[in-house]
Amino acid sequence: MTATGEENRYLTQSSDKVPYFYPKNKIPVGIAYKNDTNKQIPSLFNPLTIKNLKLNNIRIGVSPMCTYSTAHDGPDKGKSTPFHLVHYGSYAVQGTGLIIVEASAIDPNGRLAPEDLGIWSDEHALALKPVVEFAHAQGVKIGIQIGHGGRKSSRTATYNAMQRGIGKAEFGWSDVPGAIVGPSPINYDEESFVTPTELSVEQIQDLVQKFGDAAKRARDISGFDFVEIHGAHGYLLNSFLSKTSNKRTDQYGGSFENRIRFLLEIIDVVKDDHQPLFVRVSGSELAPQLEGSWTIEDTVKLSDYLIEHGVDVLDVSSGGNSSLAERRKTGQGFQVPLAKAVKDHVGDKLLVATVGKITEANFANDVIKNGEADIVLVGKAFLRNPALVWKWADDLDVRVKHTNQYEWPYYYPPFK
């Protein structure tokens, strides 16, 4: 029998975003209710449109964080597992504005560690689809960071040991001739990492295409809402940007324009007419003592090129390209000044995301309110508390939509 009329008010409908029964949320999880309960919506919970993508009245996102939780060899090497559904689902069900899935390799040899996530085949992209579907069932936007580890590939997972390159005996490939690559034969750390093989122009062009293919899989097979290119933390693209790691004399080295060429070529093949494109960079190499190190001034200069090439969001982090870099400061929002420097320069022409030890609601709200950044990305604080959005909403005295299964014990009866 089909329920009609008054009975329909109480009929639980299923979301059409997943291939199984899931109670449909009538409005996206995490959105701030617009009623007398919320007299004034804080800046952190204001809407934001990124190209054709509208965030659910919330500027808080989960920063990409590697979990090193895939098979390190065999047919399932690099493929998403039920862990990833639980891990990212825990953020989605709690109503974060957007999620960026961890760095996923565009090539097997580009994995940061043997347990790294990958998206170098259609099968890898299909394995990620349940994660995307579950996020969409909450009304949450989800993207994926794609990248290549370059000279820092084939290392230990961060939860196992200090960073060091590993070979075949530990399921790595640092002892395979030509497997570790970079712009120039300069290693990250003489004691712990091998010297990379300098990429040929033909190999560079092949990697450009692999980035494009990975992005297409992410959109067409996995169903992600956006893609982020990983150009930070000393991995392949970052190492091309800096003079400290790029000593090439061809079209991919030397001048500023040549050193950013690889990144721009990737942007051109990855970008899509309908979906937004994010790019993460290290705002500073944090190594002022090294001649030619990448600085915030370089990032500000780069931002003009990113605008020209159609980037929608610049995600500003720092460090990672030199083992001689200064230790990062660890105060609240210690990287916000880097994002602010870019935002002050680009104005409304480019959206800017900030990241780095942002743990307090009022601080995060002030970042948005003061125009220092457009999006606040959070890492470790979400690991500690997947319900961080709830906590920050309470701290800012704003009521937000919770998923049906969790909302009713706190707020009953629900708003009509």
XYZ file of C-alpha atoms in Angstrom:
416
model
C 0.000 0.000 0.000
C 1.257 3.461 -0.877
C 1.062 6.117 1.825
C -0.841 9.237 0.830
C -1.953 12.536 2.285
C -1.310 12.984 5.996
C 0.546 9.647 6.162
C 3.261 10.962 3.823
C 4.417 13.319 6.558
C 5.728 10.318 8.476
C 6.961 8.162 5.606
C 10.744 7.768 5.671
C 12.087 8.327 2.188
C 15.363 6.867 0.992
C 18.165 8.937 -0.490
C 18.673 8.456 -4.218
C 22.426 9.066 -3.830
C 23.272 5.536 -2.638
C 22.256 2.058 -3.929
C 20.795 1.009 -0.572
C 18.244 2.317 1.889
C 19.419 5.449 3.647
C 17.070 7.952 5.347
C 16.886 11.012 3.140
C 17.929 14.328 4.672
C 15.536 16.972 3.378
C 18.234 19.626 3.666
C 22.014 19.113 3.576
C 23.701 18.047 6.792
C 25.703 20.875 8.379
C 23.606 23.712 6.987
C 22.665 26.453 9.445
C 18.928 26.602 10.064
C 17.343 29.853 8.963
C 14.836 30.658 11.684
C 14.490 32.467 14.970
C 16.912 30.048 16.629
C 19.768 31.570 14.638
C 19.434 35.328 15.011
C 22.672 35.938 13.126
C 24.603 33.396 11.061
C 28.385 33.538 11.758
C 30.676 34.132 8.783
C 31.984 30.567 9.034
C 28.486 29.260 8.254
C 27.737 31.598 5.351
C 27.204 30.136 1.869
C 29.965 29.984 -0.718
C 29.716 29.195 -4.410
C 32.805 27.789 -6.117
C 32.177 27.888 -9.845
C 29.062 25.659 -10.140
C 29.494 24.132 -6.679
C 27.550 25.556 -3.748
C 28.751 24.780 -0.241
C 26.012 24.181 2.296
C 26.299 27.434 4.212
C 29.536 26.248 5.749
C 33.149 27.214 5.012
C 34.730 24.326 6.975
C 36.455 21.532 5.059
C 38.396 18.366 5.847
C 41.978 18.805 4.681
C 43.518 15.944 2.678
C 45.414 13.685 5.099
C 47.115 10.462 4.027
C 45.966 7.441 6.013
C 48.170 4.818 4.302
C 45.457 2.171 4.494
C 45.463 0.274 1.192
C 47.077 -3.004 0.171
C 50.752 -2.457 -0.604
C 50.851 -5.143 -3.305
C 48.645 -7.562 -5.212
C 45.480 -6.852 -7.234
C 44.083 -4.454 -4.617
C 47.229 -2.328 -4.418
C 46.250 1.309 -3.920
C 42.496 0.612 -3.904
C 40.043 2.130 -1.452
C 38.758 -0.229 1.255
C 35.823 -0.192 3.723
C 38.107 1.791 6.013
C 37.941 4.765 3.658
C 34.140 4.624 3.594
C 34.038 4.647 7.399
C 36.791 7.269 7.691
C 35.403 9.828 5.253
C 31.831 8.860 6.056
C 32.402 9.878 9.677
C 33.080 13.434 8.502
C 30.248 13.504 5.980
C 27.617 12.284 8.428
C 28.638 15.063 10.836
C 28.050 17.769 8.232
C 31.351 19.265 7.152
C 31.091 21.671 4.225
C 33.487 19.814 1.991
C 35.889 16.891 2.151
C 39.134 16.521 0.222
C 40.148 12.867 -0.007
C 43.815 12.222 0.696
C 46.582 12.459 -1.908
C 45.931 9.725 -4.466
C 48.669 8.660 -6.852
C 48.264 9.091 -10.597
C 50.896 6.384 -11.138
C 51.962 3.386 -8.994
C 55.499 4.750 -8.660
C 54.056 8.091 -7.570
C 52.669 6.696 -4.333
C 54.122 8.355 -1.265
C 54.273 4.970 0.490
C 53.329 1.411 -0.525
C 50.052 1.760 1.412
C 49.085 4.980 -0.380
C 45.744 5.443 -2.130
C 45.786 5.479 -5.934
C 43.622 6.524 -8.860
C 45.751 5.325 -11.785
C 43.090 2.976 -13.201
C 39.340 2.818 -13.703
C 39.152 0.072 -11.066
C 40.762 2.378 -8.505
C 38.264 5.116 -9.321
C 35.333 2.701 -9.044
C 36.506 1.576 -5.598
C 36.154 5.186 -4.414
C 32.575 5.562 -5.660
C 30.890 4.326 -2.423
C 32.758 7.010 -0.471
C 31.450 9.705 -2.812
C 27.910 8.334 -2.797
C 27.733 8.322 0.990
C 28.974 11.917 1.195
C 26.373 12.953 -1.364
C 23.637 11.248 0.674
C 24.413 13.813 3.388
C 24.458 16.701 0.904
C 28.206 17.084 1.495
C 30.568 18.083 -1.320
C 33.599 15.861 -1.772
C 36.721 16.120 -3.905
C 39.994 14.265 -4.259
C 43.613 15.389 -4.219
C 45.685 13.847 -7.011
C 49.446 13.873 -7.085
C 52.834 12.233 -7.555
C 55.405 11.876 -4.792
C 58.427 12.521 -6.996
C 61.715 12.235 -5.127
C 59.825 11.588 -1.861
C 57.986 8.530 -3.209
C 58.443 5.003 -1.836
C 58.925 5.914 1.784
C 57.665 4.502 5.040
C 54.106 5.279 6.068
C 54.224 8.025 8.677
C 52.741 5.814 11.398
C 55.536 3.213 11.033
C 58.813 5.095 11.287
C 60.619 8.302 10.541
C 60.553 9.247 6.864
C 62.971 7.155 4.833
C 62.991 5.597 1.422
C 62.280 1.866 1.214
C 63.036 -0.785 -1.383
C 61.525 -4.023 -2.654
C 62.155 -5.874 0.605
C 59.579 -3.562 2.246
C 57.213 -3.409 -0.764
C 58.830 -0.167 -1.933
C 60.611 0.674 -5.181
C 63.414 3.069 -4.249
C 65.961 0.429 -5.309
C 64.367 -0.034 -8.745
C 66.470 1.850 -11.335
C 64.623 4.900 -12.674
C 61.561 4.435 -10.455
C 62.178 7.504 -8.267
C 62.029 10.640 -10.392
C 62.332 14.392 -10.065
C 63.170 17.533 -12.001
C 66.883 17.069 -11.297
C 69.128 14.412 -9.701
C 68.981 16.058 -6.272
C 67.746 14.029 -3.328
C 65.563 15.287 -0.520
C 67.856 13.955 2.178
C 71.168 12.195 1.501
C 70.836 9.916 4.522
C 67.265 8.737 4.022
C 66.272 9.156 0.358
C 67.803 8.026 -2.932
C 68.840 10.430 -5.665
C 66.009 10.699 -8.209
C 66.372 10.156 -11.934
C 65.888 13.366 -13.911
C 62.688 13.225 -15.914
C 62.958 13.572 -19.679
C 60.636 15.933 -21.528
C 58.782 12.898 -22.898
C 58.301 11.518 -19.388
C 57.024 14.883 -18.186
C 54.451 14.951 -20.972
C 53.397 11.397 -20.087
C 52.833 12.459 -16.468
C 50.809 15.474 -17.603
C 48.486 13.089 -19.424
C 48.292 10.786 -16.396
C 47.139 13.714 -14.260
C 44.463 14.463 -16.846
C 43.348 10.837 -16.989
C 43.174 10.609 -13.182
C 41.028 13.741 -12.984
C 38.644 12.399 -15.618
C 38.273 9.138 -13.684
C 37.614 11.059 -10.496
C 34.787 12.981 -12.150
C 33.253 10.385 -14.463
C 33.685 7.136 -12.513
C 34.006 8.053 -8.833
C 31.624 11.021 -9.102
C 33.753 13.521 -7.170
C 32.577 17.142 -7.132
C 36.035 18.618 -7.685
C 39.717 17.772 -8.021
C 42.682 19.249 -6.174
C 46.164 19.112 -7.719
C 48.853 18.455 -5.097
C 51.620 20.973 -5.722
C 52.945 21.220 -2.158
C 55.102 19.562 0.510
C 58.109 18.660 -1.614
C 56.366 16.207 -3.900
C 56.888 16.165 -7.646
C 55.172 19.397 -8.691
C 56.531 21.341 -5.719
C 60.075 20.203 -6.517
C 59.739 21.665 -10.017
C 58.730 25.068 -8.627
C 61.777 25.650 -6.430
C 65.279 26.476 -7.629
C 66.657 24.438 -4.722
C 65.402 21.206 -6.302
C 65.070 22.175 -9.970
C 68.383 22.749 -11.770
C 67.105 22.040 -15.280
C 68.235 24.117 -18.242
C 65.395 23.247 -20.633
C 61.838 24.605 -20.865
C 61.019 23.195 -17.408
C 63.793 24.890 -15.465
C 65.607 28.164 -14.932
C 63.200 31.087 -15.109
C 60.085 31.418 -12.966
C 57.881 30.851 -16.010
C 59.762 27.672 -16.916
C 59.642 26.250 -13.391
C 55.860 26.669 -13.173
C 55.301 25.289 -16.690
C 54.770 21.668 -15.575
C 52.105 22.719 -13.068
C 50.322 24.928 -15.599
C 50.314 22.185 -18.233
C 48.711 19.842 -15.713
C 46.136 22.476 -14.782
C 45.213 22.861 -18.441
C 44.470 19.138 -18.895
C 42.816 18.635 -15.499
C 40.410 21.597 -15.440
C 36.792 21.056 -16.360
C 34.179 23.441 -17.735
C 31.666 22.559 -15.028
C 33.606 21.551 -11.921
C 35.890 23.729 -9.803
C 39.628 23.108 -9.674
C 41.680 23.387 -6.487
C 45.481 23.610 -6.347
C 47.486 23.130 -3.148
C 50.909 24.767 -2.890
C 53.452 25.388 -0.189
C 53.151 29.132 0.300
C 56.773 29.162 1.440
C 59.539 26.575 1.389
C 60.534 27.850 4.846
C 64.202 27.778 3.862
C 65.287 31.415 3.480
C 68.921 30.421 4.009
C 68.893 28.478 0.720
C 69.445 30.486 -2.448
C 66.439 30.307 -4.742
C 64.060 28.776 -2.210
C 60.340 29.250 -2.874
C 58.844 32.176 -0.941
C 55.437 33.676 -0.301
C 56.299 36.331 -2.881
C 56.665 33.535 -5.437
C 53.270 32.139 -4.444
C 51.639 35.541 -4.823
C 53.219 35.829 -8.275
C 52.053 32.304 -9.145
C 48.472 33.180 -8.184
C 48.165 35.475 -11.214
C 49.041 32.591 -13.530
C 46.599 30.294 -11.749
C 43.798 32.793 -12.306
C 44.731 33.036 -15.980
C 44.642 29.239 -16.330
C 41.248 28.820 -14.681
C 42.013 27.682 -11.138
C 39.134 28.333 -8.734
C 40.700 27.728 -5.299
C 44.312 28.108 -4.142
C 44.932 25.993 -1.040
C 47.929 27.456 0.813
C 50.089 25.271 3.065
C 53.881 25.449 3.605
C 57.172 23.573 3.752
C 58.114 20.038 2.794
C 60.567 20.629 -0.061
C 63.787 20.849 1.928
C 65.115 18.773 4.803
C 66.973 21.946 5.851
C 63.797 24.008 6.238
C 62.990 25.845 9.427
C 60.765 24.012 11.864
C 57.176 25.075 11.329
C 55.644 27.321 13.919
C 52.808 25.543 15.651
C 50.598 28.324 16.979
C 46.890 28.642 16.226
C 46.457 29.125 12.478
C 50.183 29.550 11.911
C 49.804 29.424 8.109
C 46.953 31.929 7.880
C 49.358 34.841 7.143
C 50.458 33.020 3.978
C 46.867 32.665 2.793
C 46.163 36.282 3.702
C 49.102 37.487 1.604
C 47.613 35.744 -1.407
C 44.058 36.865 -0.648
C 45.138 40.482 -0.281
C 46.651 40.259 -3.763
C 43.953 38.357 -5.670
C 40.839 39.831 -4.057
C 37.708 38.269 -5.552
C 39.516 36.853 -8.597
C 40.521 33.663 -6.782
C 39.211 31.852 -3.714
C 41.818 31.024 -1.077
C 41.837 28.198 1.467
C 43.959 28.169 4.601
C 45.108 25.203 6.676
C 47.309 24.504 9.684
C 46.403 24.017 13.353
C 43.053 25.746 13.272
C 41.302 24.287 16.302
C 39.126 27.084 17.701
C 35.743 28.157 16.340
C 36.108 31.863 17.022
C 39.530 31.951 15.393
C 38.210 30.154 12.302
C 35.217 32.468 12.120
C 37.465 35.534 12.335
C 39.604 34.236 9.451
C 36.524 34.261 7.220
C 35.015 37.406 8.731
C 38.238 39.390 8.268
C 38.721 38.260 4.679
C 41.987 36.424 5.337
C 40.705 33.346 3.495
C 37.484 32.032 1.978
C 37.677 28.445 3.247
C 39.097 26.946 6.438
C 40.550 23.465 5.996
C 41.088 21.410 9.135
C 43.158 18.267 9.592
C 44.183 16.963 13.001
C 41.237 18.531 14.825
C 38.898 16.446 12.643
C 40.907 13.304 13.396
C 40.404 13.978 17.085
C 36.727 14.863 16.691
C 34.817 14.028 13.476
C 31.902 16.030 14.943
C 33.993 19.210 14.944
C 31.329 21.078 12.969
C 28.814 20.394 15.766
C 31.252 21.647 18.376
C 32.107 24.802 16.460
C 28.418 25.450 15.809
C 27.757 25.194 19.553
C 30.741 27.455 20.290
C 29.357 30.067 17.887
C 25.785 29.636 19.154
C 24.352 28.518 15.834
C 22.095 25.537 15.250
C 22.945 23.362 12.250
C 21.227 20.447 10.552
C 22.356 17.028 11.807
C 21.739 13.798 9.936
C 18.312 12.342 10.688
C 19.611 9.416 12.717
C 21.598 11.687 15.057
C 19.414 14.786 15.220
C 16.232 13.579 16.866
C 17.653 12.843 20.362
C 18.852 16.444 20.603
C 16.116 18.394 18.855
C 12.640 16.906 18.943
C 10.265 17.624 17.355
C 12.323 18.674 14.301
C 11.681 21.902 12.441
C 8.962 21.646 9.825
